[in-house]
Amino acid sequence: MTTAPPQTHTLPPDEAAYGAATSEPEVGCFYIPLAEFGQSLNNPDLDEWLEAFAARNKHFSGGLFEITAQGELKIMPPTGLPGSLFENELSTDTTIWARTHGGKVQGPTGRFLLPDGSRPGSDVSWISDERWNAVVRSGDLPTFAPVAPDFICEIVSPSNRGPELVRKVQRFIANGTRLAWIINPERRLVTIYRPGSAPDTLVDPETLDGEDVLPGFVFEVRARIFDNTN
């Protein structure tokens, strides 16, 4: 008997975005007001301070720090297995695509300075040449690119889930990101976010399309992530 492949269809976005009740907090994340460090979102040296803080504390949380739009230092636990492998799968394929189509790819340690003052990162992100060249036109490479990436992806893991993950992706979209994915390996779900429209959640898709943001990019999410657990 031949088993039919799983079907891809759309679910209500809040049912499947991260596979948990909306009240579930992020596991293992800590938030500390910047004021406790004598800093604020308005400080002109905040980027340099965060970079130096992360360098001094690499032994703690793997140096995974962000700054929220509420003026807090967010401390995150390091990504374990198999999450780090999944990040690498998508990052590698995105980088190979970018070598032909242009733009810059960043992994989970990269940070962006968004218009709302936050300094978030994403598991995988891509910024187009147009946006990148506007950032570096002065010849000086900023500590954190003061622009939203065109594309981001977050991969759900025990330490990277809950409503804050969805809000983070929504903030990227609100600040100028054009396409975002949340991939949930455990539930074999992908939620797709675009500006000006409700998110779509796909059940066990075989591939993901970069649409007009990453034209020609196709990620084999089922083979690379959903079925890649051994």
Coordinates of N, CA, C and O in Angstrom, one line a residue, residues 10-138:
T10 N -3.9 25.5 5.1 CA -3.8 26.7 6.0 C -4.6 26.5 7.3 O -5.8 26.0 7.2
L11 N -4.0 26.8 8.4 CA -4.7 26.8 9.7 C -4.9 28.2 10.2 O -4.1 29.1 9.8
P12 N -5.8 28.5 11.2 CA -5.8 29.8 11.8 C -4.4 30.1 12.4 O -3.8 29.2 13.0
P13 N -3.8 31.3 12.2 CA -2.5 31.5 12.6 C -2.2 31.4 14.1 O -1.1 30.9 14.5
D14 N -3.1 31.8 15.0 CA -2.9 31.7 16.4 C -3.0 30.2 16.9 O -2.6 29.9 18.0
E15 N -3.4 29.3 16.1 CA -3.5 27.9 16.5 C -2.2 27.2 16.3 O -1.9 26.2 17.0
A16 N -1.3 27.7 15.4 CA -0.2 26.9 15.1 C 1.1 27.7 15.0 O 2.2 27.2 14.7
A17 N 1.1 29.0 15.4 CA 2.3 29.8 15.2 C 3.5 29.3 15.9 O 4.6 29.3 15.4
Y18 N 3.3 28.8 17.2 CA 4.4 28.3 17.9 C 4.1 27.1 18.7 O 4.9 26.6 19.5
G19 N 2.9 26.5 18.5 CA 2.6 25.2 19.1 C 2.4 25.2 20.6 O 2.7 24.2 21.3
A20 N 1.9 26.3 21.1 CA 1.7 26.4 22.6 C 0.6 27.3 22.9 O 0.2 28.2 22.1
A21 N 0.1 27.3 24.1 CA -0.9 28.3 24.5 C -0.3 29.7 24.5 O 0.9 29.9 24.8
T22 N -1.2 30.6 24.3 CA -0.7 32.0 24.1 C -0.1 32.6 25.4 O 0.6 33.6 25.4
S23 N -0.4 31.9 26.5 CA 0.1 32.4 27.8 C 1.5 31.8 28.1 O 2.1 32.2 29.1
E24 N 2.1 30.9 27.3 CA 3.3 30.3 27.6 C 4.5 31.3 27.5 O 4.7 31.9 26.4
P25 N 5.3 31.5 28.5 CA 6.5 32.4 28.3 C 7.6 31.8 27.6 O 7.7 30.6 27.4
E26 N 8.6 32.6 27.2 CA 9.8 32.0 26.7 C 10.6 31.3 27.8 O 10.7 31.9 28.9
V27 N 11.1 30.2 27.6 CA 11.8 29.4 28.6 C 13.2 29.9 28.7 O 14.0 29.9 27.7
G28 N 13.6 30.2 29.9 CA 15.0 30.5 30.1 C 15.5 31.9 29.7 O 16.7 32.2 29.8
C29 N 14.6 32.8 29.3 CA 15.0 34.2 28.9 C 14.8 35.1 30.1 O 13.9 34.9 30.9
F30 N 15.8 36.0 30.2 CA 15.7 37.0 31.3 C 15.7 38.4 30.7 O 16.3 38.7 29.6
Y31 N 15.0 39.3 31.3 CA 14.9 40.7 30.9 C 15.3 41.6 32.0 O 14.8 41.6 33.1
I32 N 16.3 42.5 31.7 CA 16.8 43.4 32.7 C 16.7 44.8 32.2 O 17.2 45.1 31.1
P33 N 16.1 45.8 32.9 CA 16.0 47.1 32.4 C 17.4 47.7 32.1 O 18.4 47.5 32.9
L34 N 17.6 48.4 31.0 CA 18.8 49.0 30.7 C 19.3 50.0 31.7 O 20.5 50.3 31.9
A35 N 18.3 50.6 32.4 CA 18.7 51.6 33.4 C 19.5 51.0 34.5 O 20.3 51.8 35.1
E36 N 19.4 49.7 34.7 CA 20.3 49.1 35.8 C 21.7 49.1 35.3 O 22.6 48.9 36.2
F37 N 22.0 49.3 34.1 CA 23.4 49.4 33.6 C 23.8 50.8 33.3 O 24.9 51.1 32.7
G38 N 22.9 51.8 33.6 CA 23.2 53.2 33.3 C 23.0 53.5 31.8 O 23.6 54.4 31.3
Q39 N 22.2 52.7 31.1 CA 22.0 52.8 29.7 C 20.5 53.1 29.4 O 19.6 52.9 30.2
S40 N 20.2 53.5 28.2 CA 18.8 53.7 27.7 C 18.8 53.6 26.2 O 19.9 53.7 25.5
L41 N 17.6 53.5 25.6 CA 17.5 53.4 24.1 C 18.1 54.7 23.5 O 18.4 54.7 22.3
N42 N 18.1 55.8 24.2 CA 18.5 57.1 23.6 C 20.0 57.3 23.7 O 20.5 58.3 23.1
N43 N 20.8 56.5 24.4 CA 22.2 56.6 24.5 C 22.9 56.4 23.2 O 22.7 55.4 22.5
P44 N 23.7 57.4 22.7 CA 24.3 57.2 21.4 C 25.4 56.1 21.3 O 25.7 55.6 20.2
D45 N 25.9 55.7 22.5 CA 26.9 54.6 22.5 C 26.3 53.2 22.9 O 27.0 52.3 23.2
L46 N 25.0 53.1 22.7 CA 24.3 51.9 23.1 C 24.8 50.6 22.3 O 25.0 49.6 22.9
D47 N 25.0 50.8 21.0 CA 25.5 49.7 20.2 C 26.8 49.2 20.7 O 27.1 48.0 20.8
E48 N 27.7 50.1 20.9 CA 29.1 49.8 21.3 C 29.0 49.2 22.7 O 29.8 48.2 23.0
W49 N 28.1 49.7 23.6 CA 28.0 49.1 24.9 C 27.5 47.6 24.8 O 28.1 46.8 25.5
L50 N 26.5 47.4 24.0 CA 26.0 46.0 23.9 C 27.1 45.1 23.3 O 27.2 43.9 23.8
E51 N 27.8 45.5 22.3 CA 28.9 44.7 21.7 C 29.9 44.4 22.8 O 30.4 43.2 22.9
A52 N 30.3 45.4 23.6 CA 31.3 45.1 24.6 C 30.8 44.2 25.7 O 31.5 43.3 26.2
F53 N 29.5 44.4 26.1 CA 28.9 43.6 27.1 C 28.8 42.2 26.7 O 29.1 41.3 27.5
A54 N 28.4 41.9 25.4 CA 28.4 40.6 24.9 C 29.8 39.9 24.9 O 29.9 38.7 25.2
A55 N 30.8 40.7 24.5 CA 32.1 40.2 24.5 C 32.6 39.8 25.9 O 33.3 38.7 26.0
R56 N 32.3 40.6 26.9 CA 32.7 40.3 28.2 C 32.0 39.1 28.8 O 32.5 38.5 29.8
N57 N 30.8 38.8 28.3 CA 30.0 37.7 28.9 C 29.7 36.6 27.9 O 28.7 35.9 28.0
K58 N 30.7 36.3 27.1 CA 30.5 35.2 26.1 C 30.3 33.9 26.8 O 29.7 33.0 26.3
H59 N 30.9 33.7 28.0 CA 30.8 32.5 28.7 C 29.3 32.3 29.3 O 28.9 31.2 29.6
F60 N 28.6 33.4 29.3 CA 27.2 33.3 29.9 C 26.2 33.4 28.7 O 26.2 34.3 28.0
S61 N 25.4 32.3 28.5 CA 24.4 32.3 27.5 C 25.0 32.3 26.1 O 24.3 32.6 25.1
G62 N 26.2 32.0 25.9 CA 26.8 32.0 24.6 C 26.8 33.4 24.0 O 27.0 33.6 22.8
G63 N 26.7 34.5 24.8 CA 26.7 35.8 24.3 C 25.4 36.2 23.5 O 25.5 37.1 22.7
L64 N 24.3 35.5 23.8 CA 23.1 35.8 23.0 C 22.3 36.8 23.8 O 21.5 36.6 24.7
F65 N 22.5 38.1 23.3 CA 21.8 39.2 24.0 C 21.1 40.0 22.9 O 21.6 40.2 21.8
E66 N 20.0 40.6 23.3 CA 19.2 41.5 22.5 C 18.8 42.7 23.3 O 18.8 42.6 24.6
I67 N 18.3 43.8 22.7 CA 17.7 44.9 23.4 C 16.3 45.1 22.8 O 16.1 45.1 21.6
T68 N 15.3 45.1 23.7 CA 13.9 45.2 23.3 C 13.5 46.7 23.1 O 14.2 47.6 23.6
A69 N 12.4 46.9 22.5 CA 11.9 48.2 22.2 C 11.4 48.8 23.5 O 11.2 50.1 23.6
Q70 N 11.3 48.0 24.6 CA 10.9 48.6 25.9 C 12.1 49.0 26.8 O 12.0 49.3 27.9
G71 N 13.3 48.9 26.2 CA 14.5 49.3 26.9 C 15.0 48.3 27.8 O 15.4 48.7 28.9
E72 N 14.9 47.0 27.5 CA 15.4 46.0 28.3 C 16.5 45.2 27.6 O 16.5 45.0 26.4
L73 N 17.5 44.7 28.4 CA 18.4 43.7 27.9 C 17.8 42.3 28.0 O 17.4 41.9 29.1
K74 N 17.7 41.7 26.9 CA 17.2 40.3 26.9 C 18.3 39.3 26.8 O 19.2 39.4 25.9
I75 N 18.4 38.4 27.7 CA 19.4 37.4 27.8 C 18.7 36.0 27.5 O 17.8 35.6 28.1
M76 N 19.3 35.3 26.4 CA 18.7 34.1 25.9 C 19.6 32.9 26.1 O 20.9 33.1 26.0
P77 N 19.1 31.8 26.4 CA 20.0 30.6 26.5 C 20.5 30.2 25.1 O 19.9 30.5 24.1
P78 N 21.6 29.5 25.1 CA 22.1 29.1 23.7 C 21.2 28.0 23.1 O 20.5 27.3 23.8
T79 N 21.3 27.9 21.8 CA 20.5 27.0 21.0 C 21.2 25.6 21.1 O 22.3 25.5 20.8
G80 N 20.4 24.6 21.5 CA 20.9 23.3 21.6 C 20.6 22.5 20.3 O 20.1 23.0 19.3
L81 N 20.8 21.2 20.4 CA 20.4 20.3 19.3 C 19.0 19.9 19.4 O 18.5 19.7 20.5
P82 N 18.3 19.7 18.3 CA 18.8 19.8 16.9 C 18.6 21.2 16.3 O 18.8 21.4 15.2
G83 N 18.2 22.2 17.2 CA 17.9 23.5 16.7 C 19.0 24.2 15.9 O 18.8 24.8 14.9
S84 N 20.3 24.0 16.5 CA 21.4 24.7 15.8 C 21.7 24.0 14.5 O 22.1 24.7 13.5
L85 N 21.4 22.8 14.3 CA 21.5 22.1 13.0 C 20.5 22.6 12.0 O 20.8 22.8 10.8
F86 N 19.3 22.9 12.5 CA 18.2 23.4 11.6 C 18.6 24.8 11.1 O 18.4 25.2 10.0
E87 N 19.1 25.6 12.1 CA 19.5 27.0 11.7 C 20.6 26.9 10.6 O 20.6 27.7 9.6
N88 N 21.5 26.0 10.7 CA 22.6 25.9 9.8 C 22.1 25.4 8.4 O 22.6 25.9 7.4
E89 N 21.1 24.5 8.4 CA 20.5 24.1 7.1 C 20.0 25.3 6.3 O 20.3 25.5 5.1
L90 N 19.1 26.1 7.0 CA 18.5 27.2 6.3 C 19.5 28.3 6.0 O 19.5 28.9 4.9
S91 N 20.5 28.6 6.9 CA 21.5 29.6 6.7 C 22.4 29.2 5.5 O 22.7 30.1 4.6
T92 N 22.7 27.9 5.4 CA 23.6 27.5 4.3 C 22.9 27.7 2.9 O 23.4 28.2 2.0
D93 N 21.6 27.2 2.9 CA 20.9 27.3 1.6 C 20.6 28.8 1.2 O 20.7 29.2 0.0
T94 N 20.3 29.6 2.2 CA 20.1 31.1 1.9 C 21.4 31.7 1.5 O 21.4 32.5 0.5
T95 N 22.5 31.3 2.0 CA 23.8 31.9 1.6 C 24.2 31.5 0.2 O 24.7 32.3 -0.6
I96 N 23.9 30.2 -0.1 CA 24.2 29.8 -1.5 C 23.3 30.5 -2.5 O 23.8 31.0 -3.6
W97 N 22.1 30.8 -2.2 CA 21.2 31.5 -3.0 C 21.7 33.0 -3.2 O 21.7 33.6 -4.3
A98 N 22.2 33.6 -2.1 CA 22.6 35.0 -2.1 C 23.9 35.1 -2.9 O 24.1 36.2 -3.4
R99 N 24.7 34.1 -3.0 CA 25.9 34.2 -3.8 C 25.6 34.5 -5.3 O 26.4 35.2 -6.0
T100 N 24.4 34.1 -5.7 CA 24.0 34.4 -7.1 C 23.1 35.7 -7.2 O 23.3 36.5 -8.1
H101 N 22.3 35.8 -6.2 CA 21.3 36.9 -6.2 C 21.7 38.1 -5.4 O 21.0 39.2 -5.5
G102 N 22.7 38.1 -4.6 CA 23.2 39.2 -3.9 C 22.6 39.3 -2.5 O 21.8 38.5 -2.1
G103 N 23.0 40.3 -1.8 CA 22.5 40.5 -0.4 C 23.4 39.9 0.6 O 24.4 39.2 0.3
K104 N 23.1 40.1 1.9 CA 23.9 39.6 3.0 C 23.1 38.7 3.9 O 21.9 39.0 4.2
V105 N 23.7 37.6 4.3 CA 23.0 36.7 5.2 C 23.6 36.7 6.6 O 24.9 36.8 6.7
Q106 N 22.8 36.7 7.6 CA 23.3 36.7 9.0 C 22.7 35.5 9.7 O 21.5 35.1 9.5
G107 N 23.4 35.0 10.7 CA 22.9 34.0 11.6 C 22.4 34.5 12.9 O 22.2 35.7 13.0
P108 N 22.3 33.6 13.9 CA 21.6 34.0 15.1 C 22.4 35.0 16.0 O 21.8 35.6 16.9
T109 N 23.7 35.2 15.7 CA 24.4 36.2 16.5 C 24.4 37.6 15.9 O 24.8 38.6 16.6
G110 N 23.8 37.8 14.7 CA 23.7 39.1 14.1 C 22.6 39.9 14.7 O 21.6 39.4 15.2
R111 N 22.8 41.2 14.8 CA 21.7 42.1 15.3 C 21.5 43.3 14.4 O 22.3 43.7 13.6
F112 N 20.2 43.8 14.5 CA 19.8 44.9 13.7 C 19.3 46.0 14.6 O 18.7 45.8 15.6
L113 N 19.5 47.3 14.2 CA 19.0 48.4 14.9 C 17.7 48.8 14.2 O 17.7 49.4 13.1
L114 N 16.5 48.5 14.7 CA 15.3 48.8 14.1 C 14.8 50.2 14.4 O 15.2 50.8 15.4
P115 N 13.9 50.7 13.6 CA 13.4 52.1 13.9 C 12.8 52.3 15.3 O 12.8 53.4 15.8
D116 N 12.3 51.2 15.9 CA 11.7 51.4 17.2 C 12.7 51.4 18.3 O 12.3 51.4 19.5
G117 N 14.0 51.3 18.0 CA 15.1 51.4 19.0 C 15.5 50.0 19.4 O 16.6 49.9 20.2
S118 N 14.9 48.9 19.1 CA 15.3 47.6 19.5 C 16.5 47.1 18.7 O 16.7 47.6 17.6
R119 N 17.2 46.2 19.3 CA 18.4 45.5 18.7 C 18.1 44.0 18.7 O 18.8 43.3 19.4
P120 N 17.2 43.5 17.8 CA 16.9 42.1 17.8 C 17.8 41.4 16.8 O 18.4 42.0 15.9
G121 N 17.8 40.1 16.9 CA 18.4 39.2 15.9 C 17.4 38.2 15.5 O 16.3 38.1 16.0
S122 N 17.8 37.3 14.6 CA 17.0 36.2 14.1 C 17.8 35.0 13.8 O 19.0 35.1 13.6
D123 N 17.2 33.8 13.8 CA 18.0 32.6 13.5 C 18.6 32.7 12.2 O 19.8 32.3 12.0
V124 N 17.9 33.2 11.2 CA 18.5 33.5 9.9 C 17.9 34.7 9.3 O 16.7 35.0 9.5
S125 N 18.7 35.6 8.7 CA 18.1 36.8 8.1 C 18.9 37.1 6.8 O 20.1 36.7 6.7
W126 N 18.2 37.8 6.0 CA 18.8 38.3 4.7 C 18.5 39.7 4.5 O 17.3 40.1 4.6
I127 N 19.5 40.5 4.1 CA 19.2 41.9 3.7 C 19.7 42.2 2.3 O 20.8 41.7 1.9
S128 N 18.8 42.8 1.5 CA 19.1 43.0 0.1 C 20.3 44.0 -0.1 O 20.6 44.8 0.8
D129 N 20.9 43.9 -1.3 CA 22.0 44.9 -1.6 C 21.5 46.3 -1.5 O 22.2 47.2 -1.1
E130 N 20.2 46.6 -1.9 CA 19.7 47.9 -1.9 C 19.7 48.5 -0.4 O 20.2 49.6 -0.2
R131 N 19.2 47.7 0.5 CA 19.2 48.1 1.9 C 20.6 48.2 2.5 O 21.0 49.1 3.2
W132 N 21.4 47.2 2.2 CA 22.8 47.1 2.7 C 23.6 48.3 2.2 O 24.3 48.9 3.0
N133 N 23.5 48.6 0.9 CA 24.3 49.7 0.4 C 23.9 51.0 1.0 O 24.7 51.9 1.2
A134 N 22.6 51.2 1.3 CA 22.2 52.4 2.0 C 22.8 52.6 3.4 O 23.0 53.7 3.8
V135 N 23.0 51.4 4.0 CA 23.6 51.4 5.4 C 25.0 51.8 5.4 O 25.5 52.5 6.2
V136 N 25.8 51.3 4.4 CA 27.2 51.4 4.4 C 27.7 52.5 3.4 O 28.9 52.5 3.1
R137 N 26.8 53.3 2.9 CA 27.2 54.3 1.8 C 28.3 55.3 2.3 O 29.0 55.8 1.5
S138 N 28.3 55.5 3.6 CA 29.3 56.4 4.2 C 30.7 55.9 4.3 O 31.6 56.6 4.5

